[in-house]
Amino acid sequence: MLTTVRKATARIPRKLRLPLAGAVALAVAASGLTLAWPDEGGHLTANRAQLRRACGGLLPYGELAGRVPDAARGKLDQYGTLLQPGEESRSLLNCTLDWQGHGGVHVEAATLVNHLPYELKTEDLLAPGHEAPGVTGRDSDDEGRLWVVAECPAGLTGRARPSTQMYVSVGMDKASVRTRFRVAVEVAAGIAEREHCGSAAALRPPTRVIDTYEEHDADGGPVDSGDYGSVRVEEPGRGIGKCRWMTARSRAGSAPLRGTWTATGDLQRSRLLSVCRAERWNDDRSAYTDPQPAPLEPVTADATSWAGDLGRSAYRDYERDGEYPGFDDRPDTLTDTDATLALWARSECAAGPTYHRVSVRPNLDEATDGASRLSRTQRTQMSPHVRQLMKAYLSAPEGWPKAQHCHDTEVLGEVEQWT
């Protein structure tokens, strides 16, 4: 070997031997530096292989491969009954893949035997956020993670009992809402296919995501401090067909409550969830619409439905706050401008047992010192409003209950939501 090297060196002109030796030494030194600091790069191949395996292989590789860094080694933490069937865990999957300083993804999936860890009250479902038509779920502007709910008609095994629904939540750094929706739906579809619960084919990643509430200045740009006198608001759910029964512009011919109403609703196109709200309010005039409402007459009306285990989870949200039929510890004085009278009912619908809740908020603008003391007669006069609203909701030709073939309805009772 040494003889061969000497022969090769002998063929090199003497004046080139020293510079060449220096170049070789520099190359060796550079390779030594690479070995000394291995975390400065070179992780792309390993990270992409890890991405394929992570979270039980359920993460959508095509959606996430472009986000995998080369400069940081991925760190994976995962558990759940999907990965280890005998494990004592409430989660089907709880998985975090982190590329320190370069983003990451957290996915959690569980059956809806467990309580959905996100509020499902009407006001929460109407809060500003993002929705994807065809997907049950939302990304609220004031919450950290996006959630979706998927059906599993053949059943998923939970710790307490089987469930026909599951939720998947996704948290990602530096990712669009559309990407997070697609990751959540892909994971849900993968679980449904692996568990043979019958809904994988119906779970398709959304092609579009809609901002449910957008504010612009007069020129269409972002709203800055001082712009509020010329703010324009866009609500894509305003005037949506399934909520027109609340206004005079419905096939039913007239609104269920007196006055001129504007309706809005969610954009999920879900068979598990629907929410509508109507208001007697003119945004341009910042005043009630004509005819002006009398004291205690409804100025806001809501109608919401939740099906299956999602319904049980929503009912628990209200139950926890004492806002359910049978809880009667209420004063006779209304002091809260958001005080509402609600009515609950339960039906059998396309996706199973379903809770319906309608509510009205009365006009308290003329209340003395911000309070209105209800006489027995006044309280009695409020009941027909919610009962007429429920009747109109369940029977509206274009409404959600008719579309979901709801039947065998049982009225559960009224709830006074005021303090």
Tab-separated table of C-alpha atoms in Angstrom:
chain	number	residue	atom	x	y	z
A	1	MET	CA	0.000	0.000	0.000
A	2	LEU	CA	2.794	2.390	1.020
A	3	THR	CA	4.727	1.531	-2.161
A	4	THR	CA	1.648	2.324	-4.250
A	5	VAL	CA	1.257	5.731	-2.578
A	6	ARG	CA	4.913	6.555	-3.158
A	7	LYS	CA	4.625	5.635	-6.827
A	8	ALA	CA	1.548	7.827	-7.182
A	9	THR	CA	3.266	10.730	-5.414
A	10	ALA	CA	6.311	10.397	-7.603
A	11	ARG	CA	4.201	11.183	-10.663
A	12	ILE	CA	3.202	14.589	-9.163
A	13	PRO	CA	5.585	17.468	-10.014
A	14	ARG	CA	7.649	18.522	-7.000
A	15	LYS	CA	6.344	22.110	-6.993
A	16	LEU	CA	2.711	20.882	-6.607
A	17	ARG	CA	3.300	18.404	-3.822
A	18	LEU	CA	3.239	20.902	-0.903
A	19	PRO	CA	0.022	22.761	-1.902
A	20	LEU	CA	-1.707	19.445	-2.518
A	21	ALA	CA	-0.673	18.152	0.888
A	22	GLY	CA	-2.118	21.310	2.473
A	23	ALA	CA	-5.448	20.818	0.670
A	24	VAL	CA	-5.657	17.222	1.858
A	25	ALA	CA	-4.933	18.294	5.437
A	26	LEU	CA	-7.674	20.975	5.217
A	27	ALA	CA	-10.193	18.404	3.964
A	28	VAL	CA	-9.334	16.063	6.827
A	29	ALA	CA	-9.724	18.913	9.331
A	30	ALA	CA	-13.111	19.864	7.871
A	31	SER	CA	-14.322	16.300	8.165
A	32	GLY	CA	-13.183	16.310	11.779
A	33	LEU	CA	-15.272	19.432	12.453
A	34	THR	CA	-18.341	17.722	11.013
A	35	LEU	CA	-17.873	14.817	13.382
A	36	ALA	CA	-17.398	17.137	16.350
A	37	TRP	CA	-20.694	19.085	15.846
A	38	PRO	CA	-23.231	16.565	14.500
A	39	ASP	CA	-26.340	18.712	15.377
A	40	GLU	CA	-25.508	21.455	12.865
A	41	GLY	CA	-27.322	19.554	10.130
A	42	GLY	CA	-27.745	16.268	8.386
A	43	HIS	CA	-31.006	15.179	10.083
A	44	LEU	CA	-33.406	15.477	7.171
A	45	THR	CA	-33.399	11.814	6.145
A	46	ALA	CA	-33.741	10.539	9.716
A	47	ASN	CA	-36.436	13.100	10.538
A	48	ARG	CA	-38.521	12.155	7.519
A	49	ALA	CA	-38.227	8.477	8.388
A	50	GLN	CA	-39.330	9.345	11.922
A	51	LEU	CA	-42.296	11.313	10.550
A	52	ARG	CA	-43.496	8.237	8.652
A	53	ARG	CA	-43.440	6.152	11.851
A	54	ALA	CA	-44.636	8.772	14.340
A	55	CYS	CA	-48.092	8.668	15.918
A	56	GLY	CA	-48.692	5.118	14.784
A	57	GLY	CA	-47.933	6.074	11.186
A	58	LEU	CA	-51.123	8.175	11.040
A	59	LEU	CA	-49.628	11.596	10.298
A	60	PRO	CA	-50.133	12.637	6.640
A	61	TYR	CA	-46.586	12.450	5.287
A	62	GLY	CA	-47.371	14.360	2.098
A	63	GLU	CA	-48.846	17.233	4.099
A	64	LEU	CA	-45.949	17.498	6.559
A	65	ALA	CA	-42.787	16.313	4.775
A	66	GLY	CA	-41.986	19.806	3.524
A	67	ARG	CA	-41.957	21.108	7.095
A	68	VAL	CA	-39.305	18.653	8.323
A	69	PRO	CA	-36.035	20.472	9.170
A	70	ASP	CA	-32.497	19.328	8.516
A	71	ALA	CA	-30.893	21.330	11.325
A	72	ALA	CA	-32.599	19.742	14.372
A	73	ARG	CA	-33.157	16.150	15.400
A	74	GLY	CA	-36.825	15.236	15.950
A	75	LYS	CA	-38.006	14.292	19.431
A	76	LEU	CA	-41.016	11.955	19.661
A	77	ASP	CA	-43.276	11.365	22.675
A	78	GLN	CA	-46.357	9.183	22.154
A	79	TYR	CA	-48.774	6.893	23.986
A	80	GLY	CA	-52.359	5.644	23.785
A	81	THR	CA	-54.415	2.497	23.382
A	82	LEU	CA	-54.060	2.650	19.613
A	83	LEU	CA	-50.301	2.140	20.029
A	84	GLN	CA	-50.493	-0.241	23.006
A	85	PRO	CA	-53.936	-1.892	23.210
A	86	GLY	CA	-53.526	-2.975	26.838
A	87	GLU	CA	-52.446	0.443	28.081
A	88	GLU	CA	-54.466	2.185	30.818
A	89	SER	CA	-55.149	5.451	29.012
A	90	ARG	CA	-58.140	7.597	28.142
A	91	SER	CA	-56.478	8.474	24.837
A	92	LEU	CA	-56.575	6.524	21.628
A	93	LEU	CA	-53.516	8.549	20.710
A	94	ASN	CA	-51.522	11.322	22.344
A	95	CYS	CA	-48.483	12.172	20.274
A	96	THR	CA	-45.976	15.017	20.112
A	97	LEU	CA	-43.279	15.300	17.448
A	98	ASP	CA	-41.012	18.276	18.097
A	99	TRP	CA	-38.167	19.760	16.074
A	100	GLN	CA	-36.669	22.098	18.641
A	101	GLY	CA	-36.785	25.649	17.364
A	102	HIS	CA	-38.260	24.535	14.035
A	103	GLY	CA	-41.883	23.778	14.905
A	104	GLY	CA	-43.663	20.540	15.610
A	105	VAL	CA	-47.041	18.839	15.770
A	106	HIS	CA	-49.206	17.590	18.643
A	107	VAL	CA	-52.135	15.255	17.989
A	108	GLU	CA	-54.638	13.935	20.512
A	109	ALA	CA	-57.464	11.507	19.724
A	110	ALA	CA	-60.039	9.976	22.068
A	111	THR	CA	-63.506	8.493	21.984
A	112	LEU	CA	-66.340	10.807	22.961
A	113	VAL	CA	-67.086	8.628	25.953
A	114	ASN	CA	-64.626	11.154	27.339
A	115	HIS	CA	-65.770	14.756	27.603
A	116	LEU	CA	-64.672	16.911	24.668
A	117	PRO	CA	-62.083	19.255	26.217
A	118	TYR	CA	-63.523	22.248	24.361
A	119	GLU	CA	-66.698	24.194	25.132
A	120	LEU	CA	-69.686	23.369	22.949
A	121	LYS	CA	-72.136	25.995	24.158
A	122	THR	CA	-73.961	28.087	21.575
A	123	GLU	CA	-71.853	31.185	22.204
A	124	ASP	CA	-68.656	29.140	21.820
A	125	LEU	CA	-69.783	27.700	18.491
A	126	LEU	CA	-70.581	31.194	17.208
A	127	ALA	CA	-67.341	32.798	18.414
A	128	PRO	CA	-64.958	34.098	15.712
A	129	GLY	CA	-62.847	31.305	14.262
A	130	HIS	CA	-62.413	29.046	11.240
A	131	GLU	CA	-64.585	26.241	9.885
A	132	ALA	CA	-64.262	23.791	7.002
A	133	PRO	CA	-67.467	22.865	5.140
A	134	GLY	CA	-68.082	19.137	5.454
A	135	VAL	CA	-66.059	18.795	8.673
A	136	THR	CA	-67.543	18.795	12.182
A	137	GLY	CA	-65.185	20.953	14.208
A	138	ARG	CA	-63.636	24.379	14.381
A	139	ASP	CA	-60.600	26.438	15.181
A	140	SER	CA	-61.556	29.231	17.592
A	141	ASP	CA	-59.541	32.428	17.572
A	142	ASP	CA	-59.253	32.333	21.375
A	143	GLU	CA	-58.238	28.666	21.772
A	144	GLY	CA	-54.899	27.018	21.117
A	145	ARG	CA	-55.900	23.874	19.251
A	146	LEU	CA	-58.187	22.940	16.439
A	147	TRP	CA	-60.642	20.075	17.015
A	148	VAL	CA	-62.756	17.846	14.796
A	149	VAL	CA	-65.318	15.158	15.613
A	150	ALA	CA	-65.757	12.090	13.400
A	151	GLU	CA	-68.310	9.296	13.373
A	152	CYS	CA	-67.490	5.629	13.847
A	153	PRO	CA	-70.841	3.867	13.288
A	154	ALA	CA	-69.451	0.400	14.064
A	155	GLY	CA	-68.148	1.666	17.397
A	156	LEU	CA	-64.845	2.446	19.073
A	157	THR	CA	-63.919	0.841	22.368
A	158	GLY	CA	-63.483	3.301	25.219
A	159	ARG	CA	-62.534	2.689	28.847
A	160	ALA	CA	-66.155	2.891	30.022
A	161	ARG	CA	-68.252	1.875	27.013
A	162	PRO	CA	-68.117	1.851	23.214
A	163	SER	CA	-68.647	5.134	21.386
A	164	THR	CA	-69.704	5.933	17.844
A	165	GLN	CA	-67.810	9.235	17.808
A	166	MET	CA	-64.245	10.365	18.401
A	167	TYR	CA	-62.492	13.696	18.533
A	168	VAL	CA	-59.079	14.643	17.201
A	169	SER	CA	-57.315	17.855	18.220
A	170	VAL	CA	-54.228	19.262	16.531
A	171	GLY	CA	-51.720	21.861	17.655
A	172	MET	CA	-48.972	22.988	15.273
A	173	ASP	CA	-46.438	25.782	15.295
A	174	LYS	CA	-46.198	27.976	12.213
A	175	ALA	CA	-48.916	26.121	10.304
A	176	SER	CA	-51.978	27.384	8.465
A	177	VAL	CA	-55.464	26.561	9.716
A	178	ARG	CA	-56.035	24.605	6.501
A	179	THR	CA	-52.999	22.409	7.209
A	180	ARG	CA	-54.167	21.723	10.758
A	181	PHE	CA	-57.658	20.814	9.559
A	182	ARG	CA	-56.212	18.432	6.991
A	183	VAL	CA	-53.926	16.777	9.558
A	184	ALA	CA	-56.854	16.289	11.963
A	185	VAL	CA	-59.097	14.761	9.292
A	186	GLU	CA	-56.332	12.482	7.967
A	187	VAL	CA	-55.617	11.196	11.482
A	188	ALA	CA	-59.335	10.603	12.125
A	189	ALA	CA	-59.666	8.727	8.821
A	190	GLY	CA	-56.614	6.623	9.654
A	191	ILE	CA	-58.020	5.669	13.047
A	192	ALA	CA	-61.411	4.817	11.534
A	193	GLU	CA	-59.771	2.591	8.921
A	194	ARG	CA	-57.501	0.865	11.434
A	195	GLU	CA	-60.358	0.253	13.872
A	196	HIS	CA	-62.768	-0.847	11.112
A	197	CYS	CA	-65.469	1.458	12.451
A	198	GLY	CA	-66.949	2.348	9.096
A	199	SER	CA	-66.408	6.071	8.461
A	200	ALA	CA	-62.984	6.339	6.802
A	201	ALA	CA	-64.391	6.795	3.284
A	202	ALA	CA	-66.535	9.744	4.428
A	203	LEU	CA	-63.579	11.579	5.991
A	204	ARG	CA	-61.942	13.667	3.296
A	205	PRO	CA	-59.441	16.469	3.931
A	206	PRO	CA	-61.159	19.833	3.388
A	207	THR	CA	-60.427	21.793	0.236
A	208	ARG	CA	-61.230	25.151	1.818
A	209	VAL	CA	-61.396	26.779	5.222
A	210	ILE	CA	-63.576	29.802	5.994
A	211	ASP	CA	-62.938	32.623	8.466
A	212	THR	CA	-66.303	33.032	10.207
A	213	TYR	CA	-65.739	36.663	11.202
A	214	GLU	CA	-63.469	39.151	9.460
A	215	GLU	CA	-62.968	42.847	10.163
A	216	HIS	CA	-61.571	45.299	7.590
A	217	ASP	CA	-60.989	49.020	7.525
A	218	ALA	CA	-62.616	51.228	4.897
A	219	ASP	CA	-59.930	50.274	2.353
A	220	GLY	CA	-60.174	46.535	2.977
A	221	GLY	CA	-57.010	46.355	5.067
A	222	PRO	CA	-56.429	45.234	8.654
A	223	VAL	CA	-58.117	47.109	11.486
A	224	ASP	CA	-55.708	49.318	13.426
A	225	SER	CA	-56.220	51.444	16.512
A	226	GLY	CA	-58.524	54.341	15.668
A	227	ASP	CA	-60.159	52.611	12.689
A	228	TYR	CA	-63.269	51.496	14.508
A	229	GLY	CA	-65.474	54.225	13.105
A	230	SER	CA	-65.105	52.703	9.622
A	231	VAL	CA	-64.856	48.972	10.337
A	232	ARG	CA	-66.519	46.615	7.854
A	233	VAL	CA	-67.424	43.146	9.112
A	234	GLU	CA	-67.775	40.075	6.925
A	235	GLU	CA	-69.719	37.104	8.309
A	236	PRO	CA	-69.996	34.362	5.663
A	237	GLY	CA	-72.627	32.606	7.774
A	238	ARG	CA	-75.031	35.552	7.611
A	239	GLY	CA	-78.185	34.669	5.700
A	240	ILE	CA	-77.280	30.958	5.495
A	241	GLY	CA	-80.194	28.891	4.206
A	242	LYS	CA	-80.656	26.590	7.202
A	243	CYS	CA	-81.252	29.620	9.466
A	244	ARG	CA	-83.672	31.594	7.287
A	245	TRP	CA	-86.632	30.164	9.196
A	246	MET	CA	-85.723	32.665	11.928
A	247	THR	CA	-86.429	35.592	9.578
A	248	ALA	CA	-89.308	36.653	7.368
A	249	ARG	CA	-87.349	35.406	4.329
A	250	SER	CA	-88.124	31.723	4.841
A	251	ARG	CA	-90.334	29.205	3.093
A	252	ALA	CA	-92.434	29.150	6.238
A	253	GLY	CA	-93.527	32.669	5.275
A	254	SER	CA	-92.912	34.578	8.507
A	255	ALA	CA	-90.498	34.768	11.405
A	256	PRO	CA	-91.508	32.841	14.547
A	257	LEU	CA	-91.007	35.967	16.671
A	258	ARG	CA	-92.249	39.519	16.116
A	259	GLY	CA	-89.869	41.984	14.511
A	260	THR	CA	-87.291	42.222	11.735
A	261	TRP	CA	-84.518	39.674	12.191
A	262	THR	CA	-81.111	38.953	10.661
A	263	ALA	CA	-79.870	35.364	10.980
A	264	THR	CA	-76.433	33.773	10.890
A	265	GLY	CA	-75.161	30.231	11.423
A	266	ASP	CA	-72.231	27.855	11.353
A	267	LEU	CA	-70.652	26.694	8.078
A	268	GLN	CA	-69.761	23.113	9.008
A	269	ARG	CA	-72.513	21.352	7.034
A	270	SER	CA	-72.483	18.715	9.736
A	271	ARG	CA	-75.001	16.036	10.627
A	272	LEU	CA	-73.713	16.111	14.202
A	273	LEU	CA	-73.940	19.807	14.953
A	274	SER	CA	-75.834	22.942	13.928
A	275	VAL	CA	-76.185	26.435	15.359
A	276	CYS	CA	-78.251	29.466	14.286
A	277	ARG	CA	-78.613	32.934	15.787
A	278	ALA	CA	-80.941	35.793	14.867
A	279	GLU	CA	-80.870	39.399	16.062
A	280	ARG	CA	-83.164	42.415	15.852
A	281	TRP	CA	-80.255	44.750	15.242
A	282	ASN	CA	-79.195	47.119	12.474
A	283	ASP	CA	-75.400	47.338	12.298
A	284	ASP	CA	-75.430	50.457	10.116
A	285	ARG	CA	-77.655	52.371	12.527
A	286	SER	CA	-76.325	50.721	15.704
A	287	ALA	CA	-79.925	50.373	16.812
A	288	TYR	CA	-82.738	47.850	16.989
A	289	THR	CA	-84.644	47.241	13.788
A	290	ASP	CA	-88.197	48.512	13.417
A	291	PRO	CA	-90.652	47.855	14.896
A	292	GLN	CA	-88.807	48.696	18.104
A	293	PRO	CA	-88.950	45.920	20.707
A	294	ALA	CA	-91.031	46.396	23.814
A	295	PRO	CA	-89.470	45.835	27.251
A	296	LEU	CA	-88.703	42.125	27.825
A	297	GLU	CA	-89.525	41.305	24.190
A	298	PRO	CA	-86.905	39.024	22.547
A	299	VAL	CA	-84.053	40.800	20.732
A	300	THR	CA	-81.754	37.779	20.233
A	301	ALA	CA	-82.746	34.179	19.494
A	302	ASP	CA	-80.606	31.023	19.202
A	303	ALA	CA	-81.223	27.450	18.053
A	304	THR	CA	-78.582	24.730	18.431
A	305	SER	CA	-78.485	20.937	18.031
A	306	TRP	CA	-75.868	18.358	19.012
A	307	ALA	CA	-76.153	14.675	18.023
A	308	GLY	CA	-74.904	11.476	19.662
A	309	ASP	CA	-72.063	11.589	22.179
A	310	LEU	CA	-71.345	15.155	21.061
A	311	GLY	CA	-74.790	16.037	22.418
A	312	ARG	CA	-74.041	14.447	25.779
A	313	SER	CA	-70.791	16.398	25.947
A	314	ALA	CA	-72.575	19.677	25.163
A	315	TYR	CA	-75.290	18.993	27.735
A	316	ARG	CA	-72.593	18.427	30.377
A	317	ASP	CA	-71.138	21.870	29.551
A	318	TYR	CA	-74.455	23.482	30.491
A	319	GLU	CA	-75.069	21.097	33.389
A	320	ARG	CA	-71.744	22.016	34.958
A	321	ASP	CA	-72.845	25.673	35.074
A	322	GLY	CA	-76.318	24.931	36.440
A	323	GLU	CA	-77.971	25.802	33.114
A	324	TYR	CA	-80.146	22.744	32.625
A	325	PRO	CA	-83.836	21.847	33.072
A	326	GLY	CA	-84.724	21.280	36.703
A	327	PHE	CA	-82.207	23.717	38.178
A	328	ASP	CA	-84.601	26.334	39.604
A	329	ASP	CA	-82.499	28.397	41.989
A	330	ARG	CA	-82.979	31.715	40.159
A	331	PRO	CA	-83.863	35.210	41.435
A	332	ASP	CA	-86.815	37.215	40.160
A	333	THR	CA	-84.597	40.137	39.136
A	334	LEU	CA	-82.822	40.259	35.770
A	335	THR	CA	-79.591	42.221	36.114
A	336	ASP	CA	-77.577	40.818	33.240
A	337	THR	CA	-78.120	42.194	29.728
A	338	ASP	CA	-77.254	38.729	28.387
A	339	ALA	CA	-79.881	37.001	30.523
A	340	THR	CA	-81.676	34.343	28.477
A	341	LEU	CA	-84.587	31.981	28.753
A	342	ALA	CA	-83.816	28.612	27.154
A	343	LEU	CA	-85.877	25.558	26.264
A	344	TRP	CA	-84.407	22.075	25.819
A	345	ALA	CA	-85.745	19.112	23.841
A	346	ARG	CA	-84.453	15.713	22.747
A	347	SER	CA	-85.140	13.832	19.496
A	348	GLU	CA	-84.047	10.823	17.509
A	349	CYS	CA	-82.221	12.084	14.414
A	350	ALA	CA	-80.084	10.641	11.610
A	351	ALA	CA	-76.950	10.492	13.787
A	352	GLY	CA	-78.713	9.219	16.904
A	353	PRO	CA	-80.185	10.802	20.057
A	354	THR	CA	-79.963	14.574	19.685
A	355	TYR	CA	-80.290	17.504	22.082
A	356	HIS	CA	-81.925	20.723	20.857
A	357	ARG	CA	-81.690	24.031	22.703
A	358	VAL	CA	-83.396	27.288	21.760
A	359	SER	CA	-83.138	30.515	23.725
A	360	VAL	CA	-84.245	34.145	23.681
A	361	ARG	CA	-82.640	37.196	25.230
A	362	PRO	CA	-85.132	39.867	26.328
A	363	ASN	CA	-84.881	43.609	25.814
A	364	LEU	CA	-83.622	45.090	29.096
A	365	ASP	CA	-82.689	48.535	27.761
A	366	GLU	CA	-85.365	50.269	29.818
A	367	ALA	CA	-84.614	48.404	33.029
A	368	THR	CA	-84.280	50.677	36.074
A	369	ASP	CA	-80.667	50.956	37.290
A	370	GLY	CA	-79.704	48.086	35.012
A	371	ALA	CA	-82.146	45.675	36.630
A	372	SER	CA	-85.636	44.452	35.812
A	373	ARG	CA	-87.728	42.734	38.447
A	374	LEU	CA	-89.985	40.130	36.904
A	375	SER	CA	-93.546	39.834	38.030
A	376	ARG	CA	-95.140	36.412	37.851
A	377	THR	CA	-97.188	37.608	34.881
A	378	GLN	CA	-94.129	38.896	33.007
A	379	ARG	CA	-92.262	35.649	33.585
A	380	THR	CA	-95.237	33.668	32.304
A	381	GLN	CA	-95.373	35.842	29.177
A	382	MET	CA	-91.781	34.931	28.269
A	383	SER	CA	-92.472	31.204	27.929
A	384	PRO	CA	-94.504	31.352	24.687
A	385	HIS	CA	-91.537	32.956	22.918
A	386	VAL	CA	-89.163	30.009	23.467
A	387	ARG	CA	-91.886	27.446	22.844
A	388	GLN	CA	-92.867	29.062	19.548
A	389	LEU	CA	-89.182	29.227	18.626
A	390	MET	CA	-88.686	25.509	19.315
A	391	LYS	CA	-91.814	24.602	17.356
A	392	ALA	CA	-90.651	26.655	14.362
A	393	TYR	CA	-87.137	25.185	14.553
A	394	LEU	CA	-88.267	21.573	14.542
A	395	SER	CA	-90.760	22.088	11.713
A	396	ALA	CA	-88.910	24.523	9.399
A	397	PRO	CA	-88.676	22.987	5.885
A	398	GLU	CA	-85.114	24.302	5.374
A	399	GLY	CA	-83.983	23.805	8.971
A	400	TRP	CA	-81.428	21.334	10.324
A	401	PRO	CA	-83.891	19.084	12.245
A	402	LYS	CA	-85.947	18.408	9.114
A	403	ALA	CA	-82.788	17.723	7.083
A	404	GLN	CA	-81.676	15.214	9.736
A	405	HIS	CA	-85.108	13.510	9.935
A	406	CYS	CA	-85.573	14.265	13.625
A	407	HIS	CA	-88.625	12.645	15.214
A	408	ASP	CA	-90.054	11.461	18.547
A	409	THR	CA	-89.225	14.776	20.185
A	410	GLU	CA	-89.522	15.141	23.955
A	411	VAL	CA	-89.536	18.623	25.503
A	412	LEU	CA	-87.262	18.603	28.564
A	413	GLY	CA	-88.084	21.983	30.072
A	414	GLU	CA	-87.147	25.640	30.378
A	415	VAL	CA	-84.005	27.098	31.908
A	416	GLU	CA	-83.739	30.601	33.371
A	417	GLN	CA	-80.180	31.720	32.624
A	418	TRP	CA	-79.831	34.884	34.631
A	419	THR	CA	-78.104	35.844	37.851
